[in-house]
Amino acid sequence: MMRALIYCLILLCLGASLTYLVQHDTGYILISYGDTSVEMRFWFGVFTFSIGLLLLWWCFGLIRRGLTAFGVSRSWWSESKQKRAERHTQRGLINFVEGNWRAAKKDLVGAAKLSDKPLVHYLAAARSAYELGEKEETRFLIQQAEKHAPENDLAVAISQARILLMEKQLEQCLAVLTRARANHGEHPVVLELLCRTTIQLRDWTSLVELLPLLAKYKVYDAEELAQLKLNAYLSRLQHLAATAKKEGDHVLIRDLHAFWDAAPKELKANEKLLFCYAHELIKAKLYDEAESILRAKLKKAWHPELVNLYGRSRTVKSKDQLTHAESWLKTHPEDAVLHLALGRIAIRNKLWGKARGYLEQSIKLRETPQAYAELAEVFATLGETKLSIDCYKRGLLLSAGDS
C-alpha cells in the first residue's frame, strides 16, 4: 500500500510539472525538406513521436509472433551469423595451410569480426600478414588478439615470440618470453622458444642454465637433449677460450677449472668435450693436467684424436709419459697415430733413435704430413740433411695432394 502511494505521488508531481511546462512554454518544431516544411507545437511533436515508438514496438512484436507461428525461431539471425563465421573460418584455415596468405588473412579477419572467440583467427591472420611482409598489420592483429582475449595472453605471447624470432628481433623476443615465464611459470613451448633464442643470441651461459628445465619438462627427447647439452657445453668452452684472448691467461685457467667442475659427469666422459678441454689446457700450458685427463680417458676407451693430443702434451714427466704410451703398443701395435705420438714424446726425451723408429713405423702404417715433418726434424738434429730435406719434400707433396 505504501509503495502504491509513493508511485501515485510521483505521478502527480510529474503530471503537475508537465502541465506547467505545457502552459508556460509551448515551443514549436520546424521540419524542412526541399520546398516542403512542416511546423508543429513542441509538445504535440513529443506526443506524436511517443505514439510512433509504441506503434513500432507493437509491429515488431506482431512480426515476431508471426514468424514464431511459422516455425522461425528467435535465434535465426544469430544462427545465420554463426554460419557465416564458420564459412569464413574454414576457408581462411584452408588458405592458411595452403600458403595463400592474402586470402587467408582476409577470411580470418572477417571470421574474427563475426566470432565470439576471435583469438585464433587474429593470431593466424597475424602470421599471414607476417608472411606477406606487412609488419605494421602483423603488430596490429596481435594487439587485436590480445585486446579480445586478455585471459589468453600466453597464446598471444607465444605467437608474438615466434614472429619476432623469425624476424631476428632477438632481444624483443627474449623480453616477450621472459614476461611469459613470469606470468605463467614454465611452459614447454615457451622454454623451447627461449632455447632457440638463446642459441641465436650465442648466450651459452643462459643456455646451460636452461638445460635442467628442458629436461624436466621434456621439451626434447633424450637423444636431442643429449646433443643440445653437448653443443651447449662445447660452445661455452669455445666462448671461454675466445674471451681469454682479451682478458688474459689467468682468467682462462680460472674459468676452465670452474667450467669442468660444473660439467655433468656424463659429458666429462664425452671424447669431444674432453678433447676440447684438454686442448685448452695445453694452450694454457697446463700440460700435466691435460696429460693426466687424457691418460685416464684412454685407459677406458681408445680414441685416435685423444692419442694424437696426448703426444702433443708436453708434460714435465716426459719419461713417465713415454712409458705409459709404450704400454699401449701391446693392444694397439698397428696404430699409426700412436706411433706418431710416441715419436713426439721420444723427441722431447731426446731419444733420437727411438723417435726415428716410431716415426718411420707411423709412416709405414699411414703416411701423414705431420709424421714426415717430425721425422725431418729428427734427421736435421742427427745431421742427416739430405734425409731431412727429402722428408720435408714428401710431407709438402702429401699436403698438396690432400688439398
GROMACS .gro file of C-alpha atoms in nm:
model
  403
    1MET     CA    1   0.000   0.000   0.000
    2MET     CA    2   0.282   0.238   0.091
    3ARG     CA    3   0.468   0.165  -0.236
    4ALA     CA    4   0.148   0.237  -0.439
    5LEU     CA    5   0.101   0.564  -0.255
    6ILE     CA    6   0.459   0.669  -0.333
    7TYR     CA    7   0.411   0.586  -0.703
    8CYS     CA    8   0.091   0.793  -0.710
    9LEU     CA    9   0.266   1.092  -0.555
   10ILE     CA   10   0.548   1.067  -0.811
   11LEU     CA   11   0.297   1.054  -1.099
   12LEU     CA   12   0.104   1.353  -0.960
   13CYS     CA   13   0.427   1.555  -0.935
   14LEU     CA   14   0.530   1.463  -1.289
   15GLY     CA   15   0.183   1.544  -1.422
   16ALA     CA   16   0.177   1.881  -1.248
   17SER     CA   17   0.525   1.963  -1.378
   18LEU     CA   18   0.432   1.862  -1.732
   19THR     CA   19   0.111   2.070  -1.720
   20TYR     CA   20   0.308   2.370  -1.601
   21LEU     CA   21   0.561   2.336  -1.882
   22VAL     CA   22   0.289   2.296  -2.148
   23GLN     CA   23   0.103   2.609  -2.031
   24HIS     CA   24   0.404   2.837  -1.993
   25ASP     CA   25   0.626   2.727  -2.284
   26THR     CA   26   0.455   2.560  -2.577
   27GLY     CA   27   0.756   2.588  -2.816
   28TYR     CA   28   0.746   2.456  -3.171
   29ILE     CA   29   0.920   2.215  -3.411
   30LEU     CA   30   1.004   2.304  -3.771
   31ILE     CA   31   1.090   2.023  -4.018
   32SER     CA   32   1.205   2.138  -4.362
   33TYR     CA   33   1.295   1.917  -4.662
   34GLY     CA   34   1.339   2.079  -5.003
   35ASP     CA   35   1.041   2.307  -5.070
   36THR     CA   36   0.826   2.135  -4.810
   37SER     CA   37   0.817   2.238  -4.444
   38VAL     CA   38   0.611   2.112  -4.151
   39GLU     CA   39   0.563   2.314  -3.832
   40MET     CA   40   0.400   2.187  -3.513
   41ARG     CA   41   0.394   2.261  -3.144
   42PHE     CA   42   0.676   2.105  -2.943
   43TRP     CA   43   0.458   1.906  -2.704
   44PHE     CA   44   0.242   1.778  -2.989
   45GLY     CA   45   0.562   1.657  -3.159
   46VAL     CA   46   0.673   1.480  -2.844
   47PHE     CA   47   0.334   1.311  -2.814
   48THR     CA   48   0.338   1.207  -3.182
   49PHE     CA   49   0.694   1.066  -3.152
   50SER     CA   50   0.598   0.864  -2.843
   51ILE     CA   51   0.293   0.719  -3.017
   52GLY     CA   52   0.515   0.629  -3.315
   53LEU     CA   53   0.759   0.441  -3.092
   54LEU     CA   54   0.474   0.249  -2.934
   55LEU     CA   55   0.334   0.155  -3.276
   56LEU     CA   56   0.681   0.044  -3.394
   57TRP     CA   57   0.727  -0.172  -3.086
   58TRP     CA   58   0.379  -0.324  -3.139
   59CYS     CA   59   0.455  -0.401  -3.508
   60PHE     CA   60   0.786  -0.566  -3.419
   61GLY     CA   61   0.612  -0.786  -3.164
   62LEU     CA   62   0.344  -0.875  -3.418
   63ILE     CA   63   0.607  -0.974  -3.678
   64ARG     CA   64   0.797  -1.179  -3.420
   65ARG     CA   65   0.483  -1.369  -3.319
   66GLY     CA   66   0.401  -1.428  -3.685
   67LEU     CA   67   0.747  -1.573  -3.756
   68THR     CA   68   0.725  -1.793  -3.449
   69ALA     CA   69   0.387  -1.923  -3.573
   70PHE     CA   70   0.557  -2.023  -3.900
   71GLY     CA   71   0.837  -2.211  -3.717
   72VAL     CA   72   1.113  -1.946  -3.737
   73SER     CA   73   1.296  -1.925  -3.400
   74ARG     CA   74   1.425  -1.610  -3.236
   75SER     CA   75   1.785  -1.727  -3.284
   76TRP     CA   76   1.762  -1.721  -3.665
   77TRP     CA   77   1.979  -1.412  -3.702
   78SER     CA   78   2.243  -1.537  -3.460
   79GLU     CA   79   2.247  -1.874  -3.639
   80SER     CA   80   2.300  -1.701  -3.971
   81LYS     CA   81   2.590  -1.503  -3.824
   82GLN     CA   82   2.745  -1.820  -3.684
   83LYS     CA   83   2.723  -1.995  -4.021
   84ARG     CA   84   2.895  -1.703  -4.192
   85ALA     CA   85   3.168  -1.709  -3.929
   86GLU     CA   86   3.218  -2.084  -3.978
   87ARG     CA   87   3.235  -2.041  -4.355
   88HIS     CA   88   3.499  -1.767  -4.327
   89THR     CA   89   3.694  -1.970  -4.070
   90GLN     CA   90   3.701  -2.287  -4.280
   91ARG     CA   91   3.801  -2.103  -4.596
   92GLY     CA   92   4.060  -1.897  -4.410
   93LEU     CA   93   4.225  -2.200  -4.248
   94ILE     CA   94   4.240  -2.385  -4.581
   95ASN     CA   95   4.411  -2.086  -4.741
   96PHE     CA   96   4.643  -2.061  -4.439
   97VAL     CA   97   4.753  -2.424  -4.473
   98GLU     CA   98   4.798  -2.386  -4.849
   99GLY     CA   99   5.004  -2.070  -4.804
  100ASN     CA  100   4.756  -1.835  -4.973
  101TRP     CA  101   4.840  -1.567  -4.718
  102ARG     CA  102   4.640  -1.274  -4.856
  103ALA     CA  103   4.319  -1.474  -4.893
  104ALA     CA  104   4.378  -1.636  -4.555
  105LYS     CA  105   4.421  -1.300  -4.383
  106LYS     CA  106   4.105  -1.159  -4.541
  107ASP     CA  107   3.888  -1.456  -4.443
  108LEU     CA  108   4.034  -1.491  -4.093
  109VAL     CA  109   3.988  -1.123  -4.012
  110GLY     CA  110   3.630  -1.147  -4.141
  111ALA     CA  111   3.569  -1.454  -3.925
  112ALA     CA  112   3.720  -1.280  -3.623
  113LYS     CA  113   3.470  -0.995  -3.651
  114LEU     CA  114   3.181  -1.243  -3.656
  115SER     CA  115   3.313  -1.479  -3.387
  116ASP     CA  116   3.258  -1.458  -3.012
  117LYS     CA  117   3.608  -1.604  -2.959
  118PRO     CA  118   3.831  -1.442  -3.223
  119LEU     CA  119   4.172  -1.519  -3.065
  120VAL     CA  120   4.277  -1.797  -3.303
  121HIS     CA  121   4.152  -1.604  -3.605
  122TYR     CA  122   4.356  -1.293  -3.519
  123LEU     CA  123   4.671  -1.494  -3.442
  124ALA     CA  124   4.651  -1.688  -3.771
  125ALA     CA  125   4.576  -1.364  -3.956
  126ALA     CA  126   4.882  -1.205  -3.792
  127ARG     CA  127   5.100  -1.489  -3.916
  128SER     CA  128   4.955  -1.445  -4.266
  129ALA     CA  129   5.030  -1.073  -4.253
  130TYR     CA  130   5.388  -1.151  -4.146
  131GLU     CA  131   5.432  -1.386  -4.440
  132LEU     CA  132   5.311  -1.105  -4.667
  133GLY     CA  133   5.574  -0.873  -4.518
  134GLU     CA  134   5.313  -0.645  -4.362
  135LYS     CA  135   5.485  -0.575  -4.030
  136GLU     CA  136   5.254  -0.298  -3.914
  137GLU     CA  137   4.948  -0.510  -3.991
  138THR     CA  138   5.109  -0.801  -3.806
  139ARG     CA  139   5.156  -0.593  -3.492
  140PHE     CA  140   4.800  -0.457  -3.518
  141LEU     CA  141   4.645  -0.803  -3.547
  142ILE     CA  142   4.845  -0.932  -3.249
  143GLN     CA  143   4.721  -0.631  -3.050
  144GLN     CA  144   4.365  -0.716  -3.156
  145ALA     CA  145   4.413  -1.073  -3.036
  146GLU     CA  146   4.541  -0.950  -2.701
  147LYS     CA  147   4.257  -0.699  -2.675
  148HIS     CA  148   3.981  -0.952  -2.742
  149ALA     CA  149   4.129  -1.232  -2.530
  150PRO     CA  150   4.333  -1.083  -2.243
  151GLU     CA  151   4.284  -1.404  -2.044
  152ASN     CA  152   4.478  -1.595  -2.313
  153ASP     CA  153   4.786  -1.373  -2.313
  154LEU     CA  154   5.015  -1.680  -2.312
  155ALA     CA  155   4.895  -1.784  -2.658
  156VAL     CA  156   4.943  -1.427  -2.779
  157ALA     CA  157   5.294  -1.415  -2.631
  158ILE     CA  158   5.393  -1.743  -2.797
  159SER     CA  159   5.268  -1.627  -3.138
  160GLN     CA  160   5.440  -1.292  -3.098
  161ALA     CA  161   5.766  -1.457  -2.991
  162ARG     CA  162   5.763  -1.688  -3.292
  163ILE     CA  163   5.722  -1.396  -3.531
  164LEU     CA  164   5.995  -1.194  -3.355
  165LEU     CA  165   6.227  -1.495  -3.369
  166MET     CA  166   6.171  -1.532  -3.744
  167GLU     CA  167   6.238  -1.158  -3.787
  168LYS     CA  168   6.566  -1.198  -3.589
  169GLN     CA  169   6.445  -0.943  -3.335
  170LEU     CA  170   6.608  -1.149  -3.064
  171GLU     CA  171   6.616  -0.900  -2.777
  172GLN     CA  172   6.244  -0.824  -2.815
  173CYS     CA  173   6.170  -1.195  -2.842
  174LEU     CA  174   6.365  -1.262  -2.523
  175ALA     CA  175   6.169  -0.988  -2.342
  176VAL     CA  176   5.833  -1.138  -2.451
  177LEU     CA  177   5.935  -1.488  -2.340
  178THR     CA  178   6.073  -1.364  -2.008
  179ARG     CA  179   5.743  -1.188  -1.936
  180ALA     CA  180   5.551  -1.503  -2.032
  181ARG     CA  181   5.757  -1.710  -1.787
  182ALA     CA  182   5.700  -1.454  -1.511
  183ASN     CA  183   5.322  -1.458  -1.566
  184HIS     CA  184   5.264  -1.828  -1.636
  185GLY     CA  185   5.561  -2.020  -1.498
  186GLU     CA  186   5.747  -2.278  -1.703
  187HIS     CA  187   5.573  -2.386  -2.023
  188PRO     CA  188   5.730  -2.634  -2.272
  189VAL     CA  189   5.664  -2.418  -2.579
  190VAL     CA  190   5.799  -2.106  -2.407
  191LEU     CA  191   6.109  -2.298  -2.296
  192GLU     CA  192   6.166  -2.431  -2.649
  193LEU     CA  193   6.141  -2.080  -2.798
  194LEU     CA  194   6.368  -1.948  -2.523
  195CYS     CA  195   6.621  -2.219  -2.607
  196ARG     CA  196   6.621  -2.122  -2.975
  197THR     CA  197   6.652  -1.754  -2.886
  198THR     CA  198   6.950  -1.803  -2.653
  199ILE     CA  199   7.125  -2.013  -2.918
  200GLN     CA  200   7.085  -1.737  -3.176
  201LEU     CA  201   7.199  -1.481  -2.919
  202ARG     CA  202   7.500  -1.707  -2.850
  203ASP     CA  203   7.428  -1.675  -2.480
  204TRP     CA  204   7.581  -2.009  -2.383
  205THR     CA  205   7.573  -1.941  -2.009
  206SER     CA  206   7.196  -1.891  -2.016
  207LEU     CA  207   7.155  -2.197  -2.236
  208VAL     CA  208   7.349  -2.414  -1.990
  209GLU     CA  209   7.129  -2.281  -1.707
  210LEU     CA  210   6.819  -2.365  -1.913
  211LEU     CA  211   6.915  -2.729  -1.975
  212PRO     CA  212   6.770  -2.873  -1.647
  213LEU     CA  213   6.430  -2.717  -1.724
  214LEU     CA  214   6.435  -2.852  -2.080
  215ALA     CA  215   6.493  -3.198  -1.934
  216LYS     CA  216   6.234  -3.162  -1.657
  217TYR     CA  217   5.952  -3.055  -1.889
  218LYS     CA  218   6.054  -3.298  -2.167
  219VAL     CA  219   6.086  -3.026  -2.430
  220TYR     CA  220   6.314  -3.254  -2.635
  221ASP     CA  221   6.355  -3.630  -2.648
  222ALA     CA  222   6.657  -3.790  -2.481
  223GLU     CA  223   6.875  -3.800  -2.795
  224GLU     CA  224   6.801  -3.439  -2.894
  225LEU     CA  225   6.859  -3.317  -2.539
  226ALA     CA  226   7.192  -3.501  -2.515
  227GLN     CA  227   7.312  -3.342  -2.840
  228LEU     CA  228   7.189  -2.999  -2.732
  229LYS     CA  229   7.366  -3.035  -2.398
  230LEU     CA  230   7.692  -3.134  -2.567
  231ASN     CA  231   7.671  -2.844  -2.815
  232ALA     CA  232   7.592  -2.601  -2.532
  233TYR     CA  233   7.898  -2.702  -2.329
  234LEU     CA  234   8.125  -2.712  -2.634
  235SER     CA  235   8.011  -2.363  -2.735
  236ARG     CA  236   8.052  -2.242  -2.377
  237LEU     CA  237   8.409  -2.372  -2.370
  238GLN     CA  238   8.489  -2.207  -2.704
  239HIS     CA  239   8.344  -1.882  -2.573
  240LEU     CA  240   8.569  -1.902  -2.265
  241ALA     CA  241   8.872  -1.954  -2.488
  242ALA     CA  242   8.779  -1.656  -2.706
  243THR     CA  243   8.722  -1.438  -2.400
  244ALA     CA  244   9.061  -1.540  -2.258
  245LYS     CA  245   9.242  -1.383  -2.554
  246LYS     CA  246   9.106  -1.047  -2.448
  247GLU     CA  247   9.135  -1.078  -2.069
  248GLY     CA  248   9.448  -1.285  -2.009
  249ASP     CA  249   9.552  -1.644  -1.948
  250HIS     CA  250   9.491  -1.632  -1.571
  251VAL     CA  251   9.123  -1.571  -1.637
  252LEU     CA  252   9.113  -1.867  -1.876
  253ILE     CA  253   9.271  -2.102  -1.620
  254ARG     CA  254   9.027  -1.999  -1.351
  255ASP     CA  255   8.726  -2.025  -1.582
  256LEU     CA  256   8.847  -2.353  -1.732
  257HIS     CA  257   8.856  -2.521  -1.392
  258ALA     CA  258   8.517  -2.375  -1.296
  259PHE     CA  259   8.370  -2.494  -1.627
  260TRP     CA  260   8.499  -2.850  -1.585
  261ASP     CA  261   8.387  -2.873  -1.223
  262ALA     CA  262   8.033  -2.770  -1.321
  263ALA     CA  263   8.009  -3.000  -1.625
  264PRO     CA  264   7.780  -3.304  -1.585
  265LYS     CA  265   7.953  -3.636  -1.524
  266GLU     CA  266   7.829  -3.792  -1.848
  267LEU     CA  267   7.971  -3.502  -2.050
  268LYS     CA  268   8.312  -3.530  -1.885
  269ALA     CA  269   8.329  -3.878  -2.036
  270ASN     CA  270   8.242  -3.749  -2.387
  271GLU     CA  271   8.550  -3.762  -2.608
  272LYS     CA  272   8.461  -3.444  -2.799
  273LEU     CA  273   8.424  -3.227  -2.490
  274LEU     CA  274   8.724  -3.388  -2.322
  275PHE     CA  275   8.935  -3.329  -2.635
  276CYS     CA  276   8.841  -2.959  -2.643
  277TYR     CA  277   8.902  -2.920  -2.270
  278ALA     CA  278   9.241  -3.091  -2.285
  279HIS     CA  279   9.332  -2.884  -2.591
  280GLU     CA  280   9.255  -2.563  -2.399
  281LEU     CA  281   9.460  -2.691  -2.105
  282ILE     CA  282   9.755  -2.743  -2.338
  283LYS     CA  283   9.710  -2.392  -2.482
  284ALA     CA  284   9.711  -2.261  -2.125
  285LYS     CA  285  10.035  -2.462  -2.068
  286LEU     CA  286   9.870  -2.687  -1.812
  287TYR     CA  287  10.044  -2.988  -1.965
  288ASP     CA  288  10.045  -3.217  -1.663
  289GLU     CA  289   9.674  -3.173  -1.607
  290ALA     CA  290   9.599  -3.238  -1.975
  291GLU     CA  291   9.821  -3.549  -1.977
  292SER     CA  292   9.651  -3.689  -1.667
  293ILE     CA  293   9.299  -3.641  -1.806
  294LEU     CA  294   9.387  -3.785  -2.146
  295ARG     CA  295   9.566  -4.086  -1.999
  296ALA     CA  296   9.272  -4.168  -1.770
  297LYS     CA  297   9.029  -4.150  -2.063
  298LEU     CA  298   9.248  -4.363  -2.294
  299LYS     CA  299   9.263  -4.637  -2.033
  300LYS     CA  300   8.884  -4.671  -2.060
  301ALA     CA  301   8.829  -4.611  -2.431
  302TRP     CA  302   9.060  -4.573  -2.730
  303HIS     CA  303   9.019  -4.260  -2.941
  304PRO     CA  304   9.285  -4.173  -3.204
  305GLU     CA  305   9.215  -3.798  -3.166
  306LEU     CA  306   9.292  -3.817  -2.796
  307VAL     CA  307   9.606  -4.023  -2.863
  308ASN     CA  308   9.727  -3.756  -3.105
  309LEU     CA  309   9.660  -3.484  -2.847
  310TYR     CA  310   9.835  -3.692  -2.578
  311GLY     CA  311  10.151  -3.694  -2.789
  312ARG     CA  312  10.141  -3.313  -2.807
  313SER     CA  313  10.107  -3.266  -2.431
  314ARG     CA  314  10.448  -3.150  -2.306
  315THR     CA  315  10.438  -3.281  -1.950
  316VAL     CA  316  10.744  -3.232  -1.728
  317LYS     CA  317  10.734  -3.604  -1.655
  318SER     CA  318  10.804  -3.692  -2.016
  319LYS     CA  319  10.981  -4.020  -1.930
  320ASP     CA  320  10.676  -4.145  -1.742
  321GLN     CA  321  10.459  -4.026  -2.029
  322LEU     CA  322  10.668  -4.232  -2.273
  323THR     CA  323  10.637  -4.539  -2.051
  324HIS     CA  324  10.258  -4.505  -2.035
  325ALA     CA  325  10.232  -4.458  -2.411
  326GLU     CA  326  10.459  -4.753  -2.489
  327SER     CA  327  10.237  -4.978  -2.275
  328TRP     CA  328   9.955  -4.914  -2.523
  329LEU     CA  329  10.154  -5.083  -2.800
  330LYS     CA  330  10.053  -5.419  -2.656
  331THR     CA  331   9.690  -5.363  -2.752
  332HIS     CA  332   9.740  -5.121  -3.046
  333PRO     CA  333  10.060  -5.227  -3.226
  334GLU     CA  334   9.937  -5.121  -3.572
  335ASP     CA  335   9.807  -4.775  -3.478
  336ALA     CA  336   9.982  -4.508  -3.687
  337VAL     CA  337   9.860  -4.227  -3.459
  338LEU     CA  338  10.007  -4.399  -3.152
  339HIS     CA  339  10.348  -4.436  -3.323
  340LEU     CA  340  10.338  -4.067  -3.419
  341ALA     CA  341  10.259  -3.973  -3.057
  342LEU     CA  342  10.544  -4.199  -2.933
  343GLY     CA  343  10.780  -4.033  -3.180
  344ARG     CA  344  10.693  -3.687  -3.048
  345ILE     CA  345  10.732  -3.794  -2.686
  346ALA     CA  346  11.067  -3.958  -2.768
  347ILE     CA  347  11.183  -3.632  -2.932
  348ARG     CA  348  11.104  -3.442  -2.610
  349ASN     CA  349  11.311  -3.701  -2.423
  350LYS     CA  350  11.591  -3.656  -2.684
  351LEU     CA  351  11.578  -4.028  -2.764
  352TRP     CA  352  11.653  -3.974  -3.133
  353GLY     CA  353  11.686  -4.341  -3.224
  354LYS     CA  354  11.351  -4.429  -3.068
  355ALA     CA  355  11.192  -4.126  -3.220
  356ARG     CA  356  11.319  -4.220  -3.568
  357GLY     CA  357  11.192  -4.577  -3.531
  358TYR     CA  358  10.846  -4.477  -3.411
  359LEU     CA  359  10.805  -4.211  -3.680
  360GLU     CA  360  10.920  -4.439  -3.962
  361GLN     CA  361  10.677  -4.705  -3.840
  362SER     CA  362  10.396  -4.445  -3.831
  363ILE     CA  363  10.473  -4.351  -4.193
  364LYS     CA  364  10.485  -4.716  -4.290
  365LEU     CA  365  10.137  -4.769  -4.144
  366ARG     CA  366   9.997  -4.445  -4.285
  367GLU     CA  367  10.175  -4.154  -4.449
  368THR     CA  368  10.088  -3.816  -4.300
  369PRO     CA  369  10.245  -3.469  -4.340
  370GLN     CA  370  10.279  -3.447  -3.960
  371ALA     CA  371  10.484  -3.766  -3.934
  372TYR     CA  372  10.713  -3.655  -4.219
  373ALA     CA  373  10.763  -3.313  -4.054
  374GLU     CA  374  10.858  -3.472  -3.719
  375LEU     CA  375  11.096  -3.717  -3.888
  376ALA     CA  376  11.257  -3.432  -4.083
  377GLU     CA  377  11.332  -3.259  -3.752
  378VAL     CA  378  11.490  -3.579  -3.618
  379PHE     CA  379  11.713  -3.616  -3.927
  380ALA     CA  380  11.812  -3.250  -3.906
  381THR     CA  381  11.915  -3.296  -3.542
  382LEU     CA  382  12.115  -3.607  -3.636
  383GLY     CA  383  12.290  -3.415  -3.916
  384GLU     CA  384  12.119  -3.612  -4.194
  385THR     CA  385  12.046  -3.304  -4.404
  386LYS     CA  386  11.962  -3.486  -4.726
  387LEU     CA  387  11.716  -3.719  -4.550
  388SER     CA  388  11.567  -3.423  -4.365
  389ILE     CA  389  11.510  -3.233  -4.692
  390ASP     CA  390  11.362  -3.545  -4.850
  391CYS     CA  391  11.112  -3.583  -4.560
  392TYR     CA  392  11.009  -3.219  -4.585
  393LYS     CA  393  10.960  -3.262  -4.960
  394ARG     CA  394  10.748  -3.576  -4.915
  395GLY     CA  395  10.537  -3.407  -4.644
  396LEU     CA  396  10.475  -3.099  -4.861
  397LEU     CA  397  10.382  -3.311  -5.162
  398LEU     CA  398  10.146  -3.513  -4.944
  399SER     CA  399   9.984  -3.194  -4.812
  400ALA     CA  400   9.944  -3.059  -5.165
  401GLY     CA  401   9.792  -3.387  -5.276
  402ASP     CA  402   9.543  -3.383  -4.985
  403SER     CA  403   9.436  -3.028  -5.058
   0.00000   0.00000   0.00000
